[in-house]
Coordinates of C-alpha atoms in Angstrom, one line a residue:
M193 CA 0.0 0.0 0.0
K194 CA 1.5 3.3 -1.1
R195 CA 0.8 6.4 1.3
L196 CA -0.2 9.7 -0.4
L197 CA 0.9 12.0 2.3
P198 CA 4.6 11.1 1.8
L199 CA 4.1 11.2 -1.8
F200 CA 3.0 14.8 -1.3
L201 CA 5.8 15.8 0.6
L202 CA 8.1 14.4 -1.8
V203 CA 6.7 16.4 -4.8
F204 CA 6.8 19.3 -2.6
S205 CA 10.6 18.8 -1.9
M206 CA 11.1 18.5 -5.8
I207 CA 9.3 21.7 -6.3
T208 CA 11.5 23.8 -3.9
L209 CA 14.5 22.0 -5.0
Q210 CA 13.9 22.6 -8.9
A211 CA 13.0 26.4 -9.1
Q212 CA 10.3 25.9 -12.1
I213 CA 7.7 26.8 -9.6
S214 CA 7.4 29.7 -7.2
V215 CA 6.3 28.6 -3.8
I216 CA 4.4 31.4 -2.4
Y217 CA 3.1 29.9 1.0
Y218 CA 3.5 26.5 2.6
E219 CA 2.4 25.1 5.9
D220 CA 2.9 21.3 6.9
F221 CA 2.2 21.8 10.7
S222 CA 5.5 20.1 11.5
N223 CA 6.0 22.9 14.3
G224 CA 2.5 22.6 15.7
M225 CA -0.4 25.0 15.0
P226 CA 1.1 28.3 13.4
A227 CA 0.6 31.3 15.8
D228 CA -1.0 33.4 13.1
Y229 CA -3.7 30.8 12.7
S230 CA -7.3 31.5 14.0
L231 CA -9.4 28.6 15.3
Y232 CA -13.3 28.9 16.0
D233 CA -15.3 26.1 17.7
Q234 CA -18.5 27.3 16.7
D235 CA -20.4 24.0 17.8
G236 CA -18.9 24.4 21.3
K237 CA -19.0 20.4 22.0
A238 CA -16.2 18.4 23.5
P239 CA -14.9 15.4 21.5
F240 CA -15.8 12.1 22.7
Y241 CA -13.2 10.7 25.3
T242 CA -11.8 8.3 23.0
V243 CA -10.9 10.6 20.3
F244 CA -8.6 13.2 22.1
Q245 CA -8.8 15.2 25.1
G246 CA -9.2 19.1 25.0
A247 CA -11.9 21.2 23.5
D248 CA -9.7 23.1 20.6
A249 CA -11.5 23.2 17.3
W250 CA -8.4 22.0 15.7
I251 CA -5.1 20.6 17.1
V252 CA -2.0 19.1 15.9
L253 CA -0.9 15.5 16.7
P254 CA 2.1 13.5 15.8
T255 CA -0.2 10.5 15.8
F256 CA -1.7 11.9 12.8
A257 CA 1.4 12.7 10.9
D258 CA 1.5 16.2 12.1
A259 CA -1.5 17.1 10.3
A260 CA -4.1 19.5 11.8
I261 CA -7.1 17.4 12.8
S262 CA -10.7 18.1 14.0
T263 CA -13.4 15.6 15.2
S264 CA -17.2 15.4 14.7
Y265 CA -17.2 12.5 16.9
Y266 CA -19.5 13.7 19.7
S267 CA -21.8 11.9 22.4
P268 CA -24.6 12.3 21.8
A269 CA -24.2 12.4 18.1
A270 CA -24.1 16.1 16.7
A271 CA -22.9 18.2 13.9
S272 CA -19.4 19.8 14.0
D273 CA -18.8 23.3 13.1
D274 CA -15.0 23.8 13.7
W275 CA -13.1 26.4 11.6
M276 CA -9.2 26.7 11.1
V277 CA -8.2 29.9 9.3
T278 CA -4.7 30.5 8.0
G279 CA -2.8 33.7 8.4
Q280 CA -2.7 36.3 5.7
I281 CA -1.5 35.0 2.3
D282 CA -0.2 37.7 -0.1
I283 CA -0.9 36.5 -3.9
P284 CA 1.5 38.1 -6.4
M285 CA 0.8 38.8 -10.1
A286 CA 2.1 35.6 -12.1
S287 CA 5.3 35.9 -13.6
D288 CA 4.4 34.4 -17.1
P289 CA 0.9 34.8 -18.6
A290 CA 0.8 31.0 -19.2
N291 CA 1.3 30.3 -15.5
K292 CA -1.5 30.3 -12.7
I293 CA -1.6 30.6 -9.1
L294 CA -3.1 27.5 -7.3
A295 CA -3.8 26.9 -3.6
S296 CA -3.6 23.2 -2.8
W297 CA -4.1 21.1 0.2
F298 CA -4.2 17.3 1.4
A299 CA -7.2 15.9 3.3
F300 CA -8.0 12.6 4.8
C301 CA -10.4 10.9 7.5
T302 CA -9.7 8.3 9.7
S303 CA -12.9 6.1 9.2
S304 CA -14.6 4.8 6.0
A305 CA -17.5 3.9 8.1
Y306 CA -17.9 7.4 9.6
P307 CA -16.4 9.8 6.9
D308 CA -16.0 13.5 7.8
G309 CA -16.6 15.9 5.1
Y310 CA -15.4 19.7 5.0
E311 CA -15.5 23.0 3.4
V312 CA -13.1 25.5 2.2
Y313 CA -13.5 29.3 2.1
I314 CA -11.5 32.2 0.9
S315 CA -11.6 36.0 2.2
T316 CA -10.0 39.1 1.2
T317 CA -11.6 41.1 4.0
G318 CA -10.4 39.3 7.3
N319 CA -10.1 36.1 9.3
T320 CA -13.2 36.0 11.3
V321 CA -16.0 33.6 10.3
A322 CA -18.3 36.3 9.3
D323 CA -15.6 37.1 6.7
F324 CA -16.1 33.8 4.9
S325 CA -18.9 33.9 2.3
T326 CA -17.2 32.5 -0.8
K327 CA -17.0 28.6 -0.8
I328 CA -14.2 27.4 -3.0
Y329 CA -14.5 23.6 -2.4
N330 CA -17.0 21.1 -0.5
T331 CA -17.1 17.4 0.0
A332 CA -19.3 15.2 2.3
N333 CA -16.7 12.4 2.4
A334 CA -13.1 12.8 2.6
T335 CA -11.4 9.5 2.0
T336 CA -9.2 7.3 4.6
A337 CA -6.3 7.2 1.7
G338 CA -6.5 10.9 1.2
A339 CA -6.4 13.1 -1.5
S340 CA -5.2 16.6 -2.6
Q341 CA -7.4 19.3 -4.0
S342 CA -6.4 22.4 -5.6
Y343 CA -8.3 25.9 -6.5
D344 CA -7.4 28.7 -9.0
L345 CA -6.5 31.7 -7.2
S346 CA -5.7 33.8 -10.5
A347 CA -8.7 35.9 -9.8
Y348 CA -6.9 37.1 -6.5
E349 CA -3.7 38.1 -7.9
G350 CA -2.2 41.2 -6.3
Q351 CA -4.5 40.6 -3.3
S352 CA -4.1 39.3 0.5
V353 CA -6.4 36.4 1.2
W354 CA -7.2 34.2 4.0
L355 CA -8.3 30.4 3.6
A356 CA -10.8 28.7 6.0
F357 CA -11.1 25.0 6.5
R358 CA -14.5 24.0 8.1
N359 CA -15.3 20.7 9.5
N360 CA -19.2 20.6 9.2
S361 CA -19.5 16.8 9.5
F362 CA -22.3 14.9 11.6
D363 CA -21.2 12.2 13.7
G364 CA -18.1 11.3 11.9
D365 CA -14.9 10.7 13.4
I366 CA -11.6 12.5 12.5
L367 CA -10.7 14.8 9.7
A368 CA -7.1 15.8 8.8
I369 CA -5.8 18.7 6.8
D370 CA -2.2 19.0 5.9
D371 CA 0.3 20.5 3.3
I372 CA -1.4 23.8 2.6
L373 CA 0.2 25.4 -0.4
V374 CA 0.1 28.4 -2.6
G375 CA 2.2 28.6 -5.5
E376 CA 2.6 29.5 -9.2
F377 CA 2.3 26.7 -12.0
A378 CA 3.3 26.3 -15.2
P379 CA 0.5 24.4 -17.6
R380 CA 2.3 21.2 -18.1
D381 CA 4.7 19.7 -15.5
A382 CA 4.4 15.9 -14.9
S383 CA 6.6 14.7 -12.1
V384 CA 7.5 10.8 -11.8
V385 CA 7.5 10.0 -8.4
D386 CA 7.5 6.2 -8.1
I387 CA 7.6 3.1 -10.0
T388 CA 4.9 1.3 -8.3
N389 CA 6.0 -2.3 -9.4
R390 CA 7.5 -4.2 -6.5
G391 CA 11.1 -4.4 -5.8
Y392 CA 10.9 -8.2 -6.1
N393 CA 9.1 -9.8 -9.1
P394 CA 8.8 -13.2 -10.7
E395 CA 10.5 -13.8 -14.2
G396 CA 8.3 -13.3 -17.2
N397 CA 6.3 -10.5 -18.8
L398 CA 6.1 -7.6 -16.3
N399 CA 3.8 -4.5 -17.0
L400 CA 5.6 -1.4 -15.9
T401 CA 3.7 1.4 -14.2
A402 CA 4.7 4.7 -12.9
Q403 CA 3.1 7.0 -10.5
V404 CA 2.7 10.5 -12.1
F405 CA 2.0 13.6 -10.0
N406 CA 0.7 16.6 -11.9
V407 CA 2.6 19.7 -10.7
G408 CA 1.2 21.7 -13.7
H409 CA -2.3 23.6 -13.7
E410 CA -3.6 21.9 -16.7
N411 CA -5.5 18.4 -16.5
I412 CA -3.1 15.7 -17.9
T413 CA -5.1 13.9 -20.4
S414 CA -2.0 12.3 -22.3
M415 CA 1.8 11.7 -22.3
E416 CA 4.6 9.5 -23.7
V417 CA 5.9 6.9 -21.3
N418 CA 9.3 5.4 -21.7
Y419 CA 11.2 2.6 -20.2
S420 CA 14.6 1.2 -20.3
I421 CA 16.4 -2.0 -18.7
D422 CA 19.9 -2.0 -17.4
G423 CA 20.7 1.4 -19.5
G424 CA 19.6 -0.5 -22.8
A425 CA 17.4 1.1 -25.6
M426 CA 14.4 3.2 -24.6
V427 CA 10.9 1.6 -25.1
T428 CA 8.2 4.5 -25.9
A429 CA 4.6 4.4 -26.0
T430 CA 1.7 7.0 -25.9
V431 CA -1.0 6.9 -23.0
N432 CA -4.3 8.5 -23.8
G433 CA -7.4 8.8 -21.8
L434 CA -5.8 10.0 -18.8
N435 CA -7.5 12.5 -16.3
I436 CA -4.9 13.7 -13.8
K437 CA -5.9 16.7 -12.2
P438 CA -3.5 19.6 -10.8
F439 CA -1.7 18.3 -7.5
S440 CA -3.3 14.9 -7.8
S441 CA -1.5 11.6 -8.9
G442 CA -2.3 9.0 -11.3
T443 CA -0.8 5.8 -12.7
V444 CA 0.4 5.1 -16.2
T445 CA 1.1 1.7 -17.5
H446 CA 3.4 1.0 -20.4
S447 CA 1.6 -0.9 -23.0
T448 CA 4.6 -3.1 -24.0
P449 CA 5.7 -5.7 -21.2
W450 CA 9.1 -6.2 -20.0
D451 CA 10.3 -9.9 -20.4
A452 CA 12.0 -10.1 -16.9
T453 CA 14.8 -12.6 -16.4
A454 CA 16.1 -13.8 -13.2
G455 CA 18.5 -11.6 -11.4
L456 CA 19.1 -8.0 -10.4
H457 CA 18.1 -5.2 -12.9
E458 CA 17.9 -1.5 -13.1
V459 CA 14.6 -0.2 -14.6
E460 CA 14.3 3.4 -15.6
M461 CA 10.9 5.1 -16.5
S462 CA 10.1 8.6 -17.9
V463 CA 7.6 10.5 -19.3
S464 CA 7.5 13.2 -22.2
M465 CA 5.3 15.3 -24.2
V466 CA 2.6 16.0 -21.7
N467 CA -0.6 16.8 -23.7
A468 CA 1.3 16.6 -26.7
G469 CA 3.4 19.6 -25.4
E470 CA 6.9 20.1 -23.9
D471 CA 7.1 19.5 -20.0
A472 CA 8.0 22.6 -18.4
N473 CA 10.4 20.8 -16.0
P474 CA 12.0 17.8 -17.6
A475 CA 14.3 17.4 -14.5
N476 CA 11.5 15.5 -12.7
N477 CA 10.4 13.5 -15.4
D478 CA 12.3 10.0 -14.8
I479 CA 13.0 7.5 -12.1
N480 CA 14.8 4.4 -11.3
L481 CA 14.0 1.2 -9.7
A482 CA 16.2 -1.4 -8.4
T483 CA 14.4 -4.7 -8.9
S484 CA 15.3 -8.3 -8.1
V485 CA 13.6 -11.1 -10.3
Y486 CA 13.2 -14.4 -8.9
S487 CA 12.7 -17.9 -10.8
A488 CA 9.3 -19.6 -9.6
S489 CA 11.3 -22.9 -9.6
N490 CA 13.7 -22.0 -7.0
T491 CA 11.2 -20.5 -4.3
V492 CA 10.2 -22.1 -0.7
G493 CA 7.0 -22.3 1.0
R494 CA 5.8 -19.2 2.9
H495 CA 5.2 -19.0 6.6
V496 CA 2.6 -16.2 6.9
M497 CA 3.1 -13.3 9.3
T498 CA 0.3 -11.4 11.1
E499 CA 1.0 -8.3 12.7
T500 CA -1.7 -6.6 15.1
F501 CA -1.7 -3.1 16.2
T502 CA -3.8 -2.9 19.4
S503 CA -4.2 -1.4 23.1
S504 CA -5.7 -2.2 26.1
T505 CA -7.6 1.1 26.2
C506 CA -9.2 0.5 22.9
A507 CA -12.7 -0.8 23.0
P508 CA -12.9 -2.2 19.5
C509 CA -9.6 -4.0 20.0
Q510 CA -11.1 -6.5 22.5
P511 CA -13.6 -8.1 20.0
G512 CA -10.9 -7.7 17.2
N513 CA -8.6 -9.6 19.2
A514 CA -11.1 -12.3 20.1
N515 CA -12.0 -12.8 16.4
L516 CA -8.3 -13.2 15.4
H517 CA -7.8 -15.7 18.3
N518 CA -10.8 -17.7 17.2
I519 CA -9.3 -17.9 13.9
L520 CA -6.0 -19.0 15.1
N521 CA -7.4 -21.6 17.2
G522 CA -9.1 -23.1 14.3
L523 CA -5.8 -23.3 12.1
T524 CA -3.8 -26.6 11.4
E525 CA 0.0 -26.3 12.4
E526 CA 0.9 -25.8 8.8
E527 CA -1.5 -22.9 8.6
Y528 CA -0.5 -21.3 11.9
P529 CA 1.2 -18.1 11.2
V530 CA 3.8 -16.0 13.0
V531 CA 2.0 -13.9 15.5
L532 CA 2.8 -10.4 16.5
K533 CA 0.9 -7.8 18.7
W534 CA 2.3 -4.1 18.8
Q535 CA 0.8 -2.4 21.8
Q536 CA -0.1 1.3 21.1
N537 CA -0.2 4.7 22.9
F538 CA -3.9 5.6 22.1
P539 CA -6.7 5.9 22.3
G540 CA -6.6 7.7 25.7
T541 CA -3.4 7.3 27.4
G542 CA -2.6 3.9 25.9
D543 CA -1.3 0.4 26.9
P544 CA 1.2 0.2 29.6
Y545 CA 3.2 -2.2 27.1
C546 CA 3.5 0.3 24.4
T547 CA 7.2 1.1 23.3
D548 CA 8.9 3.5 21.3
E549 CA 9.6 0.7 18.8
T550 CA 5.8 -0.4 18.8
V551 CA 4.8 3.1 17.9
L552 CA 7.4 3.5 15.2
R553 CA 6.4 0.0 13.7
R554 CA 2.8 1.6 13.3
D555 CA 4.3 4.3 11.2
V556 CA 5.9 1.7 8.8
Y557 CA 2.4 1.3 7.5
G558 CA 0.9 4.7 8.2
I559 CA -1.8 3.5 10.6
N560 CA -3.8 6.0 12.3
S561 CA -6.6 4.0 13.7
I562 CA -6.7 0.6 15.8
P563 CA -7.3 -2.3 15.9
D564 CA -5.5 -3.0 12.6
T565 CA -3.9 -6.1 11.4
R566 CA -1.6 -6.8 8.6
V567 CA -1.0 -10.2 6.8
D568 CA 2.6 -10.3 5.4
G569 CA 2.8 -6.5 5.2
D570 CA 0.6 -5.7 2.2
Y571 CA -1.3 -9.0 1.3
W572 CA -4.3 -8.2 3.6
F573 CA -4.8 -5.1 5.8
G574 CA -7.7 -3.8 7.8
N575 CA -9.7 -3.6 10.9
T576 CA -9.1 -6.7 12.9
N577 CA -12.8 -7.2 13.5
G578 CA -13.1 -7.9 9.7
I579 CA -10.2 -10.5 9.2
T580 CA -11.2 -14.0 8.0
K581 CA -9.5 -17.2 7.9
N582 CA -9.0 -16.9 4.3
N583 CA -7.2 -13.7 4.8
I584 CA -4.5 -15.9 6.6
V585 CA -4.4 -19.0 4.7
N586 CA -4.6 -17.6 1.3
A587 CA -1.4 -15.8 2.0
A588 CA 0.5 -18.9 1.9
S589 CA 0.0 -19.1 -1.8
R590 CA 2.6 -16.5 -2.6
P591 CA 6.1 -18.0 -3.0
G592 CA 8.6 -17.7 -0.1
L593 CA 11.7 -15.7 -1.4
A594 CA 13.8 -16.7 1.6
E595 CA 14.4 -19.7 4.1
I596 CA 14.9 -18.6 7.5
T597 CA 15.9 -21.2 10.2
A598 CA 16.5 -20.2 14.0
T599 CA 16.9 -21.3 17.3
Y600 CA 17.0 -19.4 20.7
M601 CA 18.0 -19.8 24.2
I602 CA 16.9 -18.2 27.4
D603 CA 19.1 -17.6 30.3
E604 CA 16.5 -16.2 32.9
D605 CA 19.2 -15.6 35.7
N606 CA 21.1 -13.2 33.3
Q607 CA 18.0 -11.9 31.4
T608 CA 19.3 -12.7 28.0
V609 CA 17.9 -14.3 24.9
S610 CA 20.4 -15.8 22.3
I611 CA 19.4 -16.3 19.0
K612 CA 21.2 -18.1 16.2
G613 CA 20.5 -19.3 12.7
K614 CA 20.7 -18.5 9.1
L615 CA 19.1 -16.6 6.3
T616 CA 19.1 -18.2 2.5
P617 CA 17.5 -15.8 -0.2
K618 CA 15.9 -17.4 -3.1
S619 CA 16.0 -14.1 -4.9
P620 CA 19.2 -11.7 -4.9
T621 CA 18.6 -9.3 -2.1
L622 CA 18.2 -5.7 -2.7
F623 CA 19.8 -2.9 -0.4
G624 CA 17.2 -2.0 1.9
T625 CA 15.9 -5.6 2.5
R626 CA 15.9 -6.1 6.3
L627 CA 16.0 -9.0 8.4
M628 CA 14.0 -8.4 11.5
M629 CA 14.1 -10.2 15.0
A630 CA 11.3 -9.7 17.5
I631 CA 11.6 -10.8 21.1
K632 CA 7.9 -11.3 22.2
E633 CA 6.1 -12.6 25.5
T634 CA 3.5 -15.3 24.7
E635 CA 1.2 -14.0 27.6
T636 CA 0.8 -11.0 29.6
T637 CA -1.9 -9.9 31.9
K638 CA -0.4 -7.0 33.9
N639 CA -1.2 -4.4 31.1
K640 CA -4.9 -4.6 31.3
K641 CA -6.8 -1.3 31.2
S642 CA -10.1 -0.5 30.4
N643 CA -11.3 -2.4 27.2
G644 CA -12.3 -5.7 29.4
E645 CA -9.2 -7.7 28.0
T646 CA -7.4 -9.7 30.9
E647 CA -4.8 -11.6 28.8
F648 CA -2.7 -10.5 26.0
L649 CA -1.1 -12.8 23.7
D650 CA 2.3 -12.5 21.6
V651 CA 3.2 -8.9 22.8
V652 CA 6.3 -7.6 21.4
K653 CA 8.8 -6.7 23.9
K654 CA 11.9 -5.8 21.8
L655 CA 13.4 -5.7 18.4
V656 CA 16.7 -7.1 18.8
N657 CA 18.3 -4.8 16.0
G658 CA 15.8 -1.9 16.4
L659 CA 13.3 -0.9 13.7
E660 CA 16.0 -0.8 11.1
G661 CA 16.8 -4.3 11.6
V662 CA 19.8 -5.8 9.7
D663 CA 20.0 -4.7 6.2
V664 CA 21.1 -7.9 4.2
G665 CA 21.3 -6.3 0.6
G666 CA 23.8 -7.9 -1.6
L667 CA 23.1 -11.4 -1.1
A668 CA 23.2 -13.8 -4.0
V669 CA 20.7 -16.5 -4.6
D670 CA 21.2 -19.2 -1.9
E671 CA 23.9 -17.5 -0.5
E672 CA 23.7 -18.2 3.2
Y673 CA 23.7 -15.3 5.5
P674 CA 24.4 -16.6 9.3
F675 CA 23.6 -14.9 12.6
D676 CA 24.4 -15.3 16.1
V677 CA 23.1 -12.4 18.5
T678 CA 22.3 -12.0 22.2
Y679 CA 19.9 -9.5 23.7
T680 CA 20.2 -8.8 27.5
F681 CA 17.1 -7.1 29.2
E682 CA 18.5 -4.6 31.6
G683 CA 17.5 -3.9 35.2
D684 CA 14.4 -4.7 36.8
Y685 CA 10.8 -5.2 35.9
R686 CA 8.5 -2.1 36.0
L687 CA 5.0 -1.8 34.8
P688 CA 4.5 1.7 33.3
V689 CA 1.2 3.5 34.1
D690 CA 0.3 3.9 30.5
G691 CA 1.6 4.3 27.0
Q692 CA 2.6 7.8 26.8
A693 CA 6.2 8.6 25.8
V694 CA 7.3 10.1 29.2
N695 CA 6.2 6.8 31.0
R696 CA 7.5 4.1 28.4
I697 CA 10.1 1.5 29.4
N698 CA 13.8 2.6 29.0
H699 CA 15.4 -0.5 27.9
A700 CA 18.8 0.9 29.0
I701 CA 17.9 0.4 32.6
E702 CA 14.8 -1.6 32.9
H703 CA 12.1 -4.1 31.3
S704 CA 8.7 -5.1 31.2
V705 CA 8.9 -8.8 30.9
E706 CA 6.4 -10.5 33.2
D707 CA 7.8 -14.0 32.9
F708 CA 11.3 -14.7 31.1
A709 CA 10.0 -18.3 30.6
N710 CA 7.1 -16.9 28.3
L711 CA 9.5 -15.4 26.0
A712 CA 9.7 -16.4 22.2
V713 CA 11.4 -15.1 19.0
S714 CA 9.9 -14.4 15.6
L715 CA 12.0 -13.3 12.6
W716 CA 11.1 -12.2 9.2
L717 CA 12.6 -10.6 6.1
E718 CA 10.9 -7.6 4.7
Y719 CA 11.3 -4.8 2.0
P720 CA 10.0 -1.7 3.6
R721 CA 9.5 0.1 0.3
D722 CA 6.7 -2.1 -0.6
E723 CA 5.6 -3.0 2.7
Y724 CA 6.3 -6.5 1.5
V725 CA 7.3 -9.6 3.5
L726 CA 9.5 -12.3 1.7
N727 CA 9.0 -14.8 4.5
A728 CA 9.0 -15.2 8.2
A729 CA 9.4 -17.9 10.8
D730 CA 9.3 -18.7 14.5
A731 CA 12.5 -19.6 16.1
D732 CA 12.7 -23.0 17.9
L733 CA 13.5 -23.1 21.7
E734 CA 16.4 -25.3 22.2
T735 CA 20.3 -25.8 22.7
V736 CA 21.9 -26.3 19.4
S737 CA 25.3 -28.0 19.1
T738 CA 27.2 -29.0 15.8
D739 CA 30.0 -31.0 14.7
E740 CA 30.7 -28.7 11.8
P741 CA 34.2 -26.8 12.0
V742 CA 33.8 -23.2 12.5
S743 CA 36.8 -21.1 11.3
L744 CA 35.5 -17.7 12.0
T745 CA 35.0 -16.8 15.6
K746 CA 35.2 -13.1 15.6
F747 CA 34.5 -10.3 13.3
G748 CA 34.9 -7.0 14.7
I749 CA 35.9 -3.3 13.8
Y750 CA 37.5 -0.4 15.8
P751 CA 37.0 2.3 16.1
N752 CA 33.2 2.7 14.7
P753 CA 32.3 5.3 14.0
V754 CA 35.5 6.1 12.2
A755 CA 37.0 9.4 10.7
D756 CA 40.1 8.4 8.8
E757 CA 41.0 4.6 9.4
F758 CA 39.5 1.5 11.0
Q759 CA 40.9 -2.0 12.0
V760 CA 38.9 -5.1 11.0
T761 CA 39.8 -7.8 13.8
L762 CA 39.2 -11.6 12.6
D763 CA 39.7 -14.6 15.0
L764 CA 40.2 -17.8 13.0
T765 CA 40.5 -21.4 14.1
D766 CA 41.4 -22.7 10.7
N767 CA 42.5 -21.4 7.3
L768 CA 39.8 -19.3 5.8
D769 CA 39.6 -17.9 2.3
C770 CA 37.7 -14.6 2.5
N771 CA 37.0 -11.3 0.8
L772 CA 36.3 -7.8 2.5
M773 CA 34.6 -5.1 0.8
L774 CA 33.1 -1.9 1.8
Y775 CA 29.8 -0.9 0.3
T776 CA 28.0 2.4 0.2
S777 CA 24.2 2.5 1.6
D778 CA 23.1 2.1 -1.8
G779 CA 24.9 -0.9 -2.7
K780 CA 28.0 0.5 -4.8
A781 CA 31.5 -1.0 -4.0
A782 CA 33.4 1.9 -2.2
L783 CA 36.7 0.2 -1.1
P784 CA 38.4 -3.4 -1.4
V785 CA 39.8 -3.9 2.0
F786 CA 41.0 -7.7 1.8
N787 CA 41.1 -10.6 -0.6
G788 CA 43.1 -13.8 0.2
T789 CA 43.6 -16.7 2.8
L790 CA 44.2 -16.2 6.4
T791 CA 45.8 -18.6 8.9
P792 CA 44.6 -19.5 12.2
G793 CA 44.9 -16.8 14.9
T794 CA 43.9 -13.2 15.3
H795 CA 44.3 -10.9 12.4
Q796 CA 44.0 -7.1 12.2
I797 CA 43.4 -5.6 8.8
G798 CA 43.7 -1.8 8.4
A799 CA 41.3 0.1 6.0
V800 CA 41.9 3.9 5.2
V801 CA 38.5 5.7 4.6
R802 CA 39.7 9.3 4.8
D803 CA 39.1 9.9 1.1
L804 CA 35.5 8.6 1.3
P805 CA 32.4 10.8 1.9
A806 CA 30.8 10.7 5.4
G807 CA 28.0 8.3 5.8
T808 CA 26.7 4.7 6.3
Y809 CA 28.7 1.8 4.8
F810 CA 28.6 -1.7 5.0
L811 CA 31.5 -4.0 5.3
H812 CA 30.8 -7.4 3.7
L813 CA 32.7 -10.4 4.8
R814 CA 32.4 -13.3 2.2
S815 CA 33.8 -16.7 2.9
A816 CA 32.9 -20.4 2.7
Q817 CA 30.8 -19.8 6.0
G818 CA 28.6 -17.4 4.1
L819 CA 28.2 -13.6 4.4
S820 CA 28.7 -11.4 7.4
I821 CA 27.9 -7.9 7.3
Q822 CA 29.0 -5.0 9.7
T823 CA 27.7 -1.3 9.5
V824 CA 30.4 1.3 9.6
Q825 CA 29.6 4.8 10.1
I826 CA 32.3 7.5 8.9
N827 CA 31.8 10.7 10.6
R828 CA 33.9 13.9 10.1

């Protein structure tokens, strides 16, 4: 699922960096409600307690991507009449007769069952409610996906204006307004912002599709669409019948499929001849996509994963979790998925077992209401009360693109969890593909709050490598990636009073594990760009021993971060042929460090990096034991 709000921000950054368009005014609420905005609570009603506290007509909350929000959820049900008025905006004359001054904004609501509508007004006389008689936009139903709207301000050139946003919904939920923009726009400007195909694709015919944002003031009805593979010849086709309004996006699909072959490829897509005319800004007309193409004959079975975002303060979460558990209890061992629960910080003050990581995991999917369940990332997503058995078991029909095997051991006395295993990809891994490891508690009871739940299953306690996991990009098909990590839960148990940031567990000094014997480990491989899970696994609880000789017992880097030079330390028990190569964060080879045979003992290998730009790099150690990766941070 692609989210439109980040897309809008991406296009705005293009606008500001490529000076084809003059930005007159922009507000994204990242610093809260602007001081020169005027808010009017004309209905005088307080929001229902589960929505948010306070009686302000509009507020800004990080939970809603720092958008300005207003509610029409009252008890008893009633109509909202909440106004948000911008500060004064001075509209200049257009610099070119062909250009137009447009106002644009982004709006979404949080419930498709109880959608909020809104109105937009303009005034040239002042910023009180009485000053607004000219309505420039009206809808009864905003969408949960969100949409940008625009209005031609050419008639107001040379004047000062105020814009007013009015939530006039009856018994809705929450309305959000963001990214209010006034600018001067050329007639034709198509910006290619994404190739919507997955990063991982099966071999064979692949229809290439680009997402195009209209940054001009004309509706886009036609354009040329082009693609090339691995720098080869450009393939061009004309696409007609489009209707992409200003500051809206649309998808265009090339009529000639690409015959994709297994391996890594670079896809370039571009557009030209917009509405049969030249594009005003060719600099934003093309984009590249790294893609990994897999052979269907070399895939493995898929272990499905469910992620549920929930809270003990969320009333609909109780029946949602009951629905999910009833489904899980009816599955066979082969059908049973990896199950993760991410406790959240709302509604109200949130779940005591909410952590910074569980909140940030929600942001990966752009979730702003709960309960919400994801099946294998993007396969199925929606309200947990609506999930069915088929939504889970049918997900297994997709091929698994990696084999993950792992075991874990618990040392209750030292509060440690040790995880060991290997990852074997079945398609070359793209950079940005990350291996995730979650330590979860299979049952908790102390975090009960107001929704009637008394036990909570599969509650995530810690992501071993944080939200970023381990980037395993650069692996070849069937190239093993071994891992052996230990996580220590520090300090003593504490039960937070709620899920607010100030009260959450500080993992550096304390923990919230009720019973270490109930800990378990789940692992998955994901490609966040597409919200795509390549495969998942539950680690087995056991002690692992092996008769196979292990040559490499230590792979260390010091210092790290580094400015000029670092040392690689390798401890070996046997001869080892190995290659050390430093890669940039986007997968380009940056520095060869070593290639050859090392004898038993400790080896220190120097790497001079003073000529490399500052940033994040990855040191790959390839040997007969597989691939090991260390992150290297170069600071200046």
